Structure formats: C-alpha cells, structure tokens
PDB file of C-alpha atoms in Angstrom:
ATOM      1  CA  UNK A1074     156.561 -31.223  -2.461  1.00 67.00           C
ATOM      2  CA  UNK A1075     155.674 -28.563  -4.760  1.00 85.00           C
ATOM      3  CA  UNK A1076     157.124 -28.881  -8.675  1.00 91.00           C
ATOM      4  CA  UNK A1077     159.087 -26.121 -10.654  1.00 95.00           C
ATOM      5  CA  UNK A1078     159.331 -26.726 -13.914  1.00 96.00           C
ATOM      6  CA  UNK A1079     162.421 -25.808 -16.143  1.00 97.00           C
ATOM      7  CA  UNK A1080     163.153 -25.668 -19.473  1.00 97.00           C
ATOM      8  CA  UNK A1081     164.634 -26.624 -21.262  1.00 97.00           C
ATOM      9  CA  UNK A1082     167.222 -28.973 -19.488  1.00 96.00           C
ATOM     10  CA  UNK A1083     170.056 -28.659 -22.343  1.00 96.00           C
ATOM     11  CA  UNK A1084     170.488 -25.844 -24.872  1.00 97.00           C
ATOM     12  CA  UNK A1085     173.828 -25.099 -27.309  1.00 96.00           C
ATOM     13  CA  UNK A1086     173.926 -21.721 -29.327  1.00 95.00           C
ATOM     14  CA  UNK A1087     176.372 -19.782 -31.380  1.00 96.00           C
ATOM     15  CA  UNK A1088     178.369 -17.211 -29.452  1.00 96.00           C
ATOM     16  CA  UNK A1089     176.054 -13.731 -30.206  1.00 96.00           C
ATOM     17  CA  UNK A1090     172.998 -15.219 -30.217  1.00 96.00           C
ATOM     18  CA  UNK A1091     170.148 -15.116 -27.166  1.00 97.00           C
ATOM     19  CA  UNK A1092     168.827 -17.899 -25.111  1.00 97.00           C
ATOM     20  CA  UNK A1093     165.714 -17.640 -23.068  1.00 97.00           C
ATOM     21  CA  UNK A1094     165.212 -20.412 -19.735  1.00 97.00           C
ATOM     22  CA  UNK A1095     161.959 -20.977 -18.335  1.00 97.00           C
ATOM     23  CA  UNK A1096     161.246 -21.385 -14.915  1.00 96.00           C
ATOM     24  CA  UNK A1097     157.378 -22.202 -14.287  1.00 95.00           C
ATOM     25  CA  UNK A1098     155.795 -23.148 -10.452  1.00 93.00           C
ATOM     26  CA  UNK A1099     153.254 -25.892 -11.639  1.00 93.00           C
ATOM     27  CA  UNK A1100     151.209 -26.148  -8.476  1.00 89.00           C
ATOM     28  CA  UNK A1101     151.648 -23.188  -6.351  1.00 89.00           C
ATOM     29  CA  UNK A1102     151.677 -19.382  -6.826  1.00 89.00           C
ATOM     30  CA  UNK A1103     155.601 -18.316  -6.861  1.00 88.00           C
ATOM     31  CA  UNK A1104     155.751 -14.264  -5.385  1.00 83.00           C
ATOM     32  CA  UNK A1105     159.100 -15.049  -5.536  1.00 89.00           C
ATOM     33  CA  UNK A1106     161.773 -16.928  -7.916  1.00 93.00           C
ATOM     34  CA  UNK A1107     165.709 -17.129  -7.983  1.00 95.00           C
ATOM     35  CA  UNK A1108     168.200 -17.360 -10.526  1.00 97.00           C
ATOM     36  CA  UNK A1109     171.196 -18.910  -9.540  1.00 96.00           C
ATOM     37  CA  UNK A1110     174.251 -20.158 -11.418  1.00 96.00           C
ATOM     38  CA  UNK A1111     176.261 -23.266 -10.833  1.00 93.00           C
ATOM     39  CA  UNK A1112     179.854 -23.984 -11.891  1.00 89.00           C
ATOM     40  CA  UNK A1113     181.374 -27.577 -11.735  1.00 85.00           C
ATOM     41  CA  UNK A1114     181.774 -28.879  -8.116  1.00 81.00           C
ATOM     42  CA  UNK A1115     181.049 -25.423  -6.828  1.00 85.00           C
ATOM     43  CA  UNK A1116     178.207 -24.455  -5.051  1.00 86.00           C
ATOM     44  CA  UNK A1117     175.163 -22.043  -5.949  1.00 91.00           C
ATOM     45  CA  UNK A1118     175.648 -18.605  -6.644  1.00 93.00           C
ATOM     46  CA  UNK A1119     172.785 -16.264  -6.486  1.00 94.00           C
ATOM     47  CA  UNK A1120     172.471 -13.940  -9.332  1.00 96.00           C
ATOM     48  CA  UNK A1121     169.147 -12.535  -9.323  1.00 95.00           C
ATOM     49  CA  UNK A1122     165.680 -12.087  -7.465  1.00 92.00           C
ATOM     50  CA  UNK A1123     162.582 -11.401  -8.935  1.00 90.00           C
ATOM     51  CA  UNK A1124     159.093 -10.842  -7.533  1.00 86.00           C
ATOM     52  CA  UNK A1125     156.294 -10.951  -9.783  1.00 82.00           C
ATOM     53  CA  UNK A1126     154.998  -7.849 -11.535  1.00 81.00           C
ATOM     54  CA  UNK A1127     158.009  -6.148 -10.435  1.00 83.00           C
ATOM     55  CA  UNK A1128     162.358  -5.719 -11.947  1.00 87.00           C
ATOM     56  CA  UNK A1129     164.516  -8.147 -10.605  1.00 91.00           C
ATOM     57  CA  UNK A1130     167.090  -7.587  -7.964  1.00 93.00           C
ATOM     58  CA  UNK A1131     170.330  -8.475  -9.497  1.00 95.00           C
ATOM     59  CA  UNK A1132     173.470  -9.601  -7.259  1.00 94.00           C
ATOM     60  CA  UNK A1133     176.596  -7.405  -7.417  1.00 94.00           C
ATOM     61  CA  UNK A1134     178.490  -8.353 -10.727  1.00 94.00           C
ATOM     62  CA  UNK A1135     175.816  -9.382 -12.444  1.00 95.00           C
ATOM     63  CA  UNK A1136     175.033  -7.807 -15.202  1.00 94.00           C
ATOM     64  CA  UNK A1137     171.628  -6.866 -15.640  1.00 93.00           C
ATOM     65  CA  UNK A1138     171.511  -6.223 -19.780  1.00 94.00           C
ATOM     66  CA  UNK A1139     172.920  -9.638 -19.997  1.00 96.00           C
ATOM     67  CA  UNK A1140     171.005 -11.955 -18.009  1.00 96.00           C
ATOM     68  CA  UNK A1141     167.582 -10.479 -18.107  1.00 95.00           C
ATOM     69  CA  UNK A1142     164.446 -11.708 -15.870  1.00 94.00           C
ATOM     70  CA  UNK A1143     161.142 -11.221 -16.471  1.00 90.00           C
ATOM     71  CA  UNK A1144     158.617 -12.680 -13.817  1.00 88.00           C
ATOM     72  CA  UNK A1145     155.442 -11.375 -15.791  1.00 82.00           C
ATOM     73  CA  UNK A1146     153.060 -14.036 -13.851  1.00 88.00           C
ATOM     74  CA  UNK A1147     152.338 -16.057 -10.076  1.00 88.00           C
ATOM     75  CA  UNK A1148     154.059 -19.190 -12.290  1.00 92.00           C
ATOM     76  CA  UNK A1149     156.250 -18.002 -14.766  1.00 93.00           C
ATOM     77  CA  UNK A1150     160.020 -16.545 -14.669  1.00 94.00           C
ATOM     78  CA  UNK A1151     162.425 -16.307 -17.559  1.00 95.00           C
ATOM     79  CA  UNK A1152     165.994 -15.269 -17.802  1.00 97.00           C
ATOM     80  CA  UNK A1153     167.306 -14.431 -21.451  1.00 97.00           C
ATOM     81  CA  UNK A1154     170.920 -14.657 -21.562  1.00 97.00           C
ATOM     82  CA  UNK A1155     171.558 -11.829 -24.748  1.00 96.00           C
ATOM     83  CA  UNK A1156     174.429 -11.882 -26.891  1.00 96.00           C
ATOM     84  CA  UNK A1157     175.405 -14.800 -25.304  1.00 96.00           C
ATOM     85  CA  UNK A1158     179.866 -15.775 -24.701  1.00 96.00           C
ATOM     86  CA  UNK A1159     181.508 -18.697 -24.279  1.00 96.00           C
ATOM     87  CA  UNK A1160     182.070 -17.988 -20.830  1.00 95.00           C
ATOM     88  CA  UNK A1161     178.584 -17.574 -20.494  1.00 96.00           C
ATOM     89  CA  UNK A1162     178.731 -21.253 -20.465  1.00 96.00           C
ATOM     90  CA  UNK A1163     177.343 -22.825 -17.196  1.00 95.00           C
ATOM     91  CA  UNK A1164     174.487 -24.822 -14.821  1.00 96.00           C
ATOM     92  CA  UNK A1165     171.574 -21.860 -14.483  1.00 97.00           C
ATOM     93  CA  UNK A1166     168.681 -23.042 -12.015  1.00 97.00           C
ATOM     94  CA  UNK A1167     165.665 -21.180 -11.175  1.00 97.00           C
ATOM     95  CA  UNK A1168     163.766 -21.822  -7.445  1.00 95.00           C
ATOM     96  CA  UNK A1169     160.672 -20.394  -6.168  1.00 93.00           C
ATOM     97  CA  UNK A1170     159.234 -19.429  -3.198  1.00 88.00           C
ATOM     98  CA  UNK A1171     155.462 -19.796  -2.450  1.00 75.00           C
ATOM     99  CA  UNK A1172     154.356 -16.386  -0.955  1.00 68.00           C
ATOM    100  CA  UNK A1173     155.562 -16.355   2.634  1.00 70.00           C
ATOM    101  CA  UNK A1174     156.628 -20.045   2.785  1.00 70.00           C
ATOM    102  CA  UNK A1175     160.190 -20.755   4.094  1.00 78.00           C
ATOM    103  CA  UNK A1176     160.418 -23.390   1.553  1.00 86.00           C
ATOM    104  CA  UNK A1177     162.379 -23.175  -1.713  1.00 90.00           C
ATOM    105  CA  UNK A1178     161.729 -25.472  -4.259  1.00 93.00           C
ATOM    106  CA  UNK A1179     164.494 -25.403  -7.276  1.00 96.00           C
ATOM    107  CA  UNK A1180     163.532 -26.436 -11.181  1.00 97.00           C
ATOM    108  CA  UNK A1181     166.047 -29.525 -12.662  1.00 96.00           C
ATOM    109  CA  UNK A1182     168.418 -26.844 -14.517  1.00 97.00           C
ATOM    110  CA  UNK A1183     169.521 -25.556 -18.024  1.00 97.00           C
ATOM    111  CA  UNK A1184     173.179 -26.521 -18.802  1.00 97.00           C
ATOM    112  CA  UNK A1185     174.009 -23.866 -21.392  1.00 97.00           C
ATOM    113  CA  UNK A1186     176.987 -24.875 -23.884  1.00 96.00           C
ATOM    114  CA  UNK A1187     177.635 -21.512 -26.487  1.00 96.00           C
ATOM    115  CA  UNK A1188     180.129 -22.189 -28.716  1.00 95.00           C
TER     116      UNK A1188
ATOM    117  CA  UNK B 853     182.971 -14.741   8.517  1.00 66.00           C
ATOM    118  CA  UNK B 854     180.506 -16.301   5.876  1.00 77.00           C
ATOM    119  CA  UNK B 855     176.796 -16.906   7.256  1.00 88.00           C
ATOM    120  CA  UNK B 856     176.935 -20.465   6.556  1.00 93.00           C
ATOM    121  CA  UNK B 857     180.038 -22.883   6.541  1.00 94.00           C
ATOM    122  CA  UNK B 858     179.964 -26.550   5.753  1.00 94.00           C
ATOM    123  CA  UNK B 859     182.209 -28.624   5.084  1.00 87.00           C
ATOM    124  CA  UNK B 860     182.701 -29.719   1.535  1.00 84.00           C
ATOM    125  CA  UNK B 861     183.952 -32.986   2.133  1.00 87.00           C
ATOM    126  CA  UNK B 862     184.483 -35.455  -0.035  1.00 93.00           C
ATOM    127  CA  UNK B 863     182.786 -38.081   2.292  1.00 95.00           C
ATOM    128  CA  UNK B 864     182.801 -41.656   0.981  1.00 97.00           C
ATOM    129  CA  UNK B 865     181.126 -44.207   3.175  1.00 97.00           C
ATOM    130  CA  UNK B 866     180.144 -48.190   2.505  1.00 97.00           C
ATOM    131  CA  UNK B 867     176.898 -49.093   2.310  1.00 98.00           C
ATOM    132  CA  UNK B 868     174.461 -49.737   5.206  1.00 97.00           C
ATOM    133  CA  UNK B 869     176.898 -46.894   7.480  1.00 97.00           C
ATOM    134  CA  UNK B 870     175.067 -43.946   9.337  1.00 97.00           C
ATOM    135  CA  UNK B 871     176.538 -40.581   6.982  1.00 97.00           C
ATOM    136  CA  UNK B 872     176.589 -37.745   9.808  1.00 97.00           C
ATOM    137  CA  UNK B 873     176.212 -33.924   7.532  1.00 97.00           C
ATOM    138  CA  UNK B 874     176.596 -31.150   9.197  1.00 97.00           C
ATOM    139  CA  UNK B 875     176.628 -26.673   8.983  1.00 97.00           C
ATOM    140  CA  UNK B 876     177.090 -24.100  10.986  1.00 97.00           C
ATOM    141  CA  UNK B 877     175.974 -20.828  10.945  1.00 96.00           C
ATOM    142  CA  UNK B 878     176.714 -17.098  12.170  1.00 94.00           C
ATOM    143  CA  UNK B 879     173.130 -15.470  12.221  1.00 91.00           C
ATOM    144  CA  UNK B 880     171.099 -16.317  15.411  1.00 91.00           C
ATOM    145  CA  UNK B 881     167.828 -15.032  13.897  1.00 90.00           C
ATOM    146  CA  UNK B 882     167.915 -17.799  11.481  1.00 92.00           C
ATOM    147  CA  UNK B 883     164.524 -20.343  11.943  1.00 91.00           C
ATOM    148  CA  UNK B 884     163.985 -21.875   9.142  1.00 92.00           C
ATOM    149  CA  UNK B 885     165.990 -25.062   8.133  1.00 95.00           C
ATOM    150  CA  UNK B 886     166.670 -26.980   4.895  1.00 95.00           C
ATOM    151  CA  UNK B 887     168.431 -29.711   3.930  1.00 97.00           C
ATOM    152  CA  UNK B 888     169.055 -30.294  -0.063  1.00 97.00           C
ATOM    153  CA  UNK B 889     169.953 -33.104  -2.291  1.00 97.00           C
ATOM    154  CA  UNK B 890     171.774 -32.559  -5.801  1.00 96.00           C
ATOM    155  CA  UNK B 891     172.613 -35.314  -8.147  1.00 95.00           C
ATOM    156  CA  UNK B 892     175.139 -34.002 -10.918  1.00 91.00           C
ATOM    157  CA  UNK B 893     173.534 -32.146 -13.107  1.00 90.00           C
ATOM    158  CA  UNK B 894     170.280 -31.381 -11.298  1.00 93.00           C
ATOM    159  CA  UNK B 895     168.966 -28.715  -9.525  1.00 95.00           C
ATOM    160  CA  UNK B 896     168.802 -29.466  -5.451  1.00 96.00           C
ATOM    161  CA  UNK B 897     165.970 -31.190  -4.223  1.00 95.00           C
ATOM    162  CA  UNK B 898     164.404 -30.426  -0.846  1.00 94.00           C
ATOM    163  CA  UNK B 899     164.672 -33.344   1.709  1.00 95.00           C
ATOM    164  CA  UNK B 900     164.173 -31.515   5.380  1.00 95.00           C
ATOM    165  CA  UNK B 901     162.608 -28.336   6.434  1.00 92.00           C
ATOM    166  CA  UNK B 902     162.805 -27.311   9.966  1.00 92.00           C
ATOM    167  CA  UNK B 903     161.397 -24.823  11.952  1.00 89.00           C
ATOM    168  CA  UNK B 904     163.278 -23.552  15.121  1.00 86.00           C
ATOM    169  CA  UNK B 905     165.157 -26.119  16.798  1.00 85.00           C
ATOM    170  CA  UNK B 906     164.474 -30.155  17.511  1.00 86.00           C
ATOM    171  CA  UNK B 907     164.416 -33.242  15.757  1.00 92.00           C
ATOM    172  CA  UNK B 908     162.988 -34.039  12.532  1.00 94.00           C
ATOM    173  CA  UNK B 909     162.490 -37.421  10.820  1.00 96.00           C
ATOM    174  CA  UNK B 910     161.830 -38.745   7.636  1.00 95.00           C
ATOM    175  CA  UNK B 911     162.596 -42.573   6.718  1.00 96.00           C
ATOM    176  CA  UNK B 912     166.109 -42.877   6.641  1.00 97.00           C
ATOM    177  CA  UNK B 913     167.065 -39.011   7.052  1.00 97.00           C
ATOM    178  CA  UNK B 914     166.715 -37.368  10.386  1.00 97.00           C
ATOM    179  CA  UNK B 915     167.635 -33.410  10.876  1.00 97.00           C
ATOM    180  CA  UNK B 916     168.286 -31.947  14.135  1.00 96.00           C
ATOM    181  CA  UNK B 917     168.575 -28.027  14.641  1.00 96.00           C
ATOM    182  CA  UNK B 918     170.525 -26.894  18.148  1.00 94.00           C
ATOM    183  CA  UNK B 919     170.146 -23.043  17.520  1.00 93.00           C
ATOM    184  CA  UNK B 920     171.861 -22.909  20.559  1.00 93.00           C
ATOM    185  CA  UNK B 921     175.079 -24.099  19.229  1.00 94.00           C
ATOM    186  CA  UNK B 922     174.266 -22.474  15.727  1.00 94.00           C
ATOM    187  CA  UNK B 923     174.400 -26.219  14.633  1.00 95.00           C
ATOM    188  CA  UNK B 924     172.358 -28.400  12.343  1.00 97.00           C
ATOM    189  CA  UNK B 925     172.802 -32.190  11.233  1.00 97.00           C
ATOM    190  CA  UNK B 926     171.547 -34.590   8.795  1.00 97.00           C
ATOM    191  CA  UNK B 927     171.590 -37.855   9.625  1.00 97.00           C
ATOM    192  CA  UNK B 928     171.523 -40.634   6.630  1.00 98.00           C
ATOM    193  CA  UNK B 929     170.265 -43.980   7.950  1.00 98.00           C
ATOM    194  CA  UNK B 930     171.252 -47.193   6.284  1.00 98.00           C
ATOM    195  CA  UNK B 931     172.716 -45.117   3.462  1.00 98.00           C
ATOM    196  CA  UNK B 932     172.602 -46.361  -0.447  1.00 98.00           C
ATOM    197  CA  UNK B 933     174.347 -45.964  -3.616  1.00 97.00           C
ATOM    198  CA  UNK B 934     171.729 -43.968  -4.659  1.00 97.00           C
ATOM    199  CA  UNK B 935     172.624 -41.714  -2.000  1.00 98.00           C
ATOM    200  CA  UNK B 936     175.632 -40.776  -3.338  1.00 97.00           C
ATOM    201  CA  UNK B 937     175.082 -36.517  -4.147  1.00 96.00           C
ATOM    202  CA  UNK B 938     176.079 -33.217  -2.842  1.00 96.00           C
ATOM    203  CA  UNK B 939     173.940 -32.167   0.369  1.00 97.00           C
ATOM    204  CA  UNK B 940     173.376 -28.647   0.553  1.00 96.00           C
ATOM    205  CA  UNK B 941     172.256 -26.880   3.908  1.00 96.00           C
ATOM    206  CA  UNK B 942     170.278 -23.840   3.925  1.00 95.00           C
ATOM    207  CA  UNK B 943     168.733 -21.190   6.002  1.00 93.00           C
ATOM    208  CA  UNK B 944     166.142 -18.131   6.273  1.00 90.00           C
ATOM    209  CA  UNK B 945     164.653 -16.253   8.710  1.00 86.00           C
ATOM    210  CA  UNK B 946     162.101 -13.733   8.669  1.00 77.00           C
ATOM    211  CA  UNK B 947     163.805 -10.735   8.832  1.00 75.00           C
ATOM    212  CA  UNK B 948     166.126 -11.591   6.198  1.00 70.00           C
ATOM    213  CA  UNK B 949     163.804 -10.654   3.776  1.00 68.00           C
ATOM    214  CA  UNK B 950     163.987 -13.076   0.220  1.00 69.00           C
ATOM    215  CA  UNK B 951     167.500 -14.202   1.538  1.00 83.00           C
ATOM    216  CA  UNK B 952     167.788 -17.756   1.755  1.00 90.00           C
ATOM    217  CA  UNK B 953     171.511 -18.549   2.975  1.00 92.00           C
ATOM    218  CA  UNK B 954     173.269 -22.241   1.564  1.00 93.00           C
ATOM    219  CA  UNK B 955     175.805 -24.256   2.369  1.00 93.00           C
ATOM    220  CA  UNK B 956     179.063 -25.298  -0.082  1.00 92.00           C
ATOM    221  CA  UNK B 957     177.410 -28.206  -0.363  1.00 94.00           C
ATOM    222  CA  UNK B 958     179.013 -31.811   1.081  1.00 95.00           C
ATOM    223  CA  UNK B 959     179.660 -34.513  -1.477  1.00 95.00           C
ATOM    224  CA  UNK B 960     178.689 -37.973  -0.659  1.00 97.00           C
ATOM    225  CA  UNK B 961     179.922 -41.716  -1.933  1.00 97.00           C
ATOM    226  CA  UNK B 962     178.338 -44.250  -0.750  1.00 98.00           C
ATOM    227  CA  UNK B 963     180.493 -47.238  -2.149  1.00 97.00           C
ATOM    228  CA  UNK B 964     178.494 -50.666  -2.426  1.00 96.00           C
TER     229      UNK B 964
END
C-alpha cells in the first residue's frame, strides 16, 4: 500500500511554545489529507481537511488559529499547534487520500506531551 | 443515529480461534469499504478495501460487505498474538464528498 510519512513520532514542549507535525505522501500525489486527533482508548476524531493549494476545512470546535494546516504541495501537509496547552496534549495523525481513490492511508502519529 | 456503529468490545480470544468483527451502518449510498488495524500508539493501518458488496480475501482476513443488511464483517483466520489491536471499520461513498465515516474501533486479545 501506499506510505505516509509522519514526523516526528514523539515531541515534548513548554506550554506557550509552537509545534509543527509533518505529514508527507511518499509515493503518491495526496489532493487530499486529514488531521485527526486521538485520545486514549477512544477512537479518531476528525479535526480538519485540507486540499492542496487551498485553506483547510476545520471540524466544528476546532479552532482554526490553534491548530493550523498548511497543505502547500501534492505530498506535504503540516499542522502547527501555536501557543501550545497542556490539554493540547494528545495522539495527532495525518491520512491522505490519493486524488479520487477511496483509499485512506494514515501516517504512524505524533504523540504530543506539553508540559 | 450515528452513521457507523461498532461495537467496541473488548474481545479476547485464544490463539488459533476464528475473531468474527463486525459494523453497521445508516447510509445506503455508502460503497466503499475499509477495514483498519491500530497497534497502541500507531496510526491505523489499512488491511481490506471493498467495493460494493461480496467477499474479499486476504491470507488470514476475509471481509464481506451485505449492503443489503447495511452489514460488514472481518473475519480473522487462525488469529495470533500479534493480532492483538483495535480494528477500525470505515466507509465512503461518492457523494459524500472527502467524508470518510469510522468505526469506534473493536479491541482485540488474542491470548497465547
């Protein structure tokens, strides 16, 4: 199957500082990617779509000056999490969808710790 | 009525049993089918696709689709240890746009 890339897998930061997550397709052109986050035991909650060359689509309560998403190329998405909280703290994964494929294929995750 | 209900389980099985997963869902234009495999800490990992309804198989994993009954299973063959994960369902359709629609997820323990 086709490989998204994510990184980086673990990251820890001071509470007020940024964090940036990168989500890369490495074999395949992604028109589309997904941010999701993931609490313990729970399962995936959407929080944002974003189609390349164009602004995200965030899900209600998310807040889009927090978490932002840039999908500037066919392979590359990042979400920035700014001024980042402790309860900020969670699993984010990225997918991507390759043009008008059905399939989704999901990066390995960033578990972000802020303390 | 959410779009897609599964049931979250826990399921713990021994080793070598046949692990029946299953979801239902609400939206009869769905036609595309996924199953998913987490391990904790990882992002899901795509083990069936299926398009419309029928059978689909794959070594040990078989899914079946009965749009019908709104019903999909994956079946788990000879299960293992390293089985043992959350199985997420999900589903699209044309029409729904970028939507893709998931399961809870089912947790699995296969016990050696």
């Amino acid at each position: 199957g086709a490989v998204v890339s994510q990184h980086p897998s673990w990251v820890i930061c001071k509470s007020g500082t940024s964090v940036k997550i990168e989500c890369r397709s490495l074999d395949f052109q992604a028109t589309t990617m997904f941010w999701y986050r993931q609490f313990p035991k729970q399962s995936l909650m959407l929080m944002a779509t974003s189609n390349e060359g164009s602004k995200a689509t965030y899900e209600q309560g998310v807040e889009k000056d927090k978490f932002l998403i840039n999908h500037a190329s066919l392979t590359l998405s990042t979400l920035t999490v700014t001024s980042a909280h402790p309860e900020d703290s969670s699993f984010y994964i990225c997918s991507a969808r390759e043009g008008d494929n059905e399939k989704l294929f999901f990066g390995s995750g960033t578990q972000l710790s802020v303390l | 009525q959410k779009e897609v209900e599964q049931d979250p389980g826990p399921l713990s099985v021994p080793e070598g049993a046949i692990v029946s997963l299953n979801c239902t869902y609400s939206n009869s234009a769905f036609q595309y089918f996924m199953w998913y495999r987490q391990y904790s800490r990882k992002g899901p990992e795509l083990l069936m696709y299926t398009y419309s309804s029928g059978n689909k198989e794959d070594g040990r994993f078989t899914a079946q689709v009965d749009k019908s009954s709104k019903y999909i299973s994956l079946f788990i063959r000879d299960s293992q240890p390293s089985d043992s994960a959350t199985y997420l369902c999900a589903m699209s359709s044309w029409n729904t746009g970028n939507q893709f629609y998931f399961g809870t997820g089912t947790s699995l323990t296969v016990i050696p």
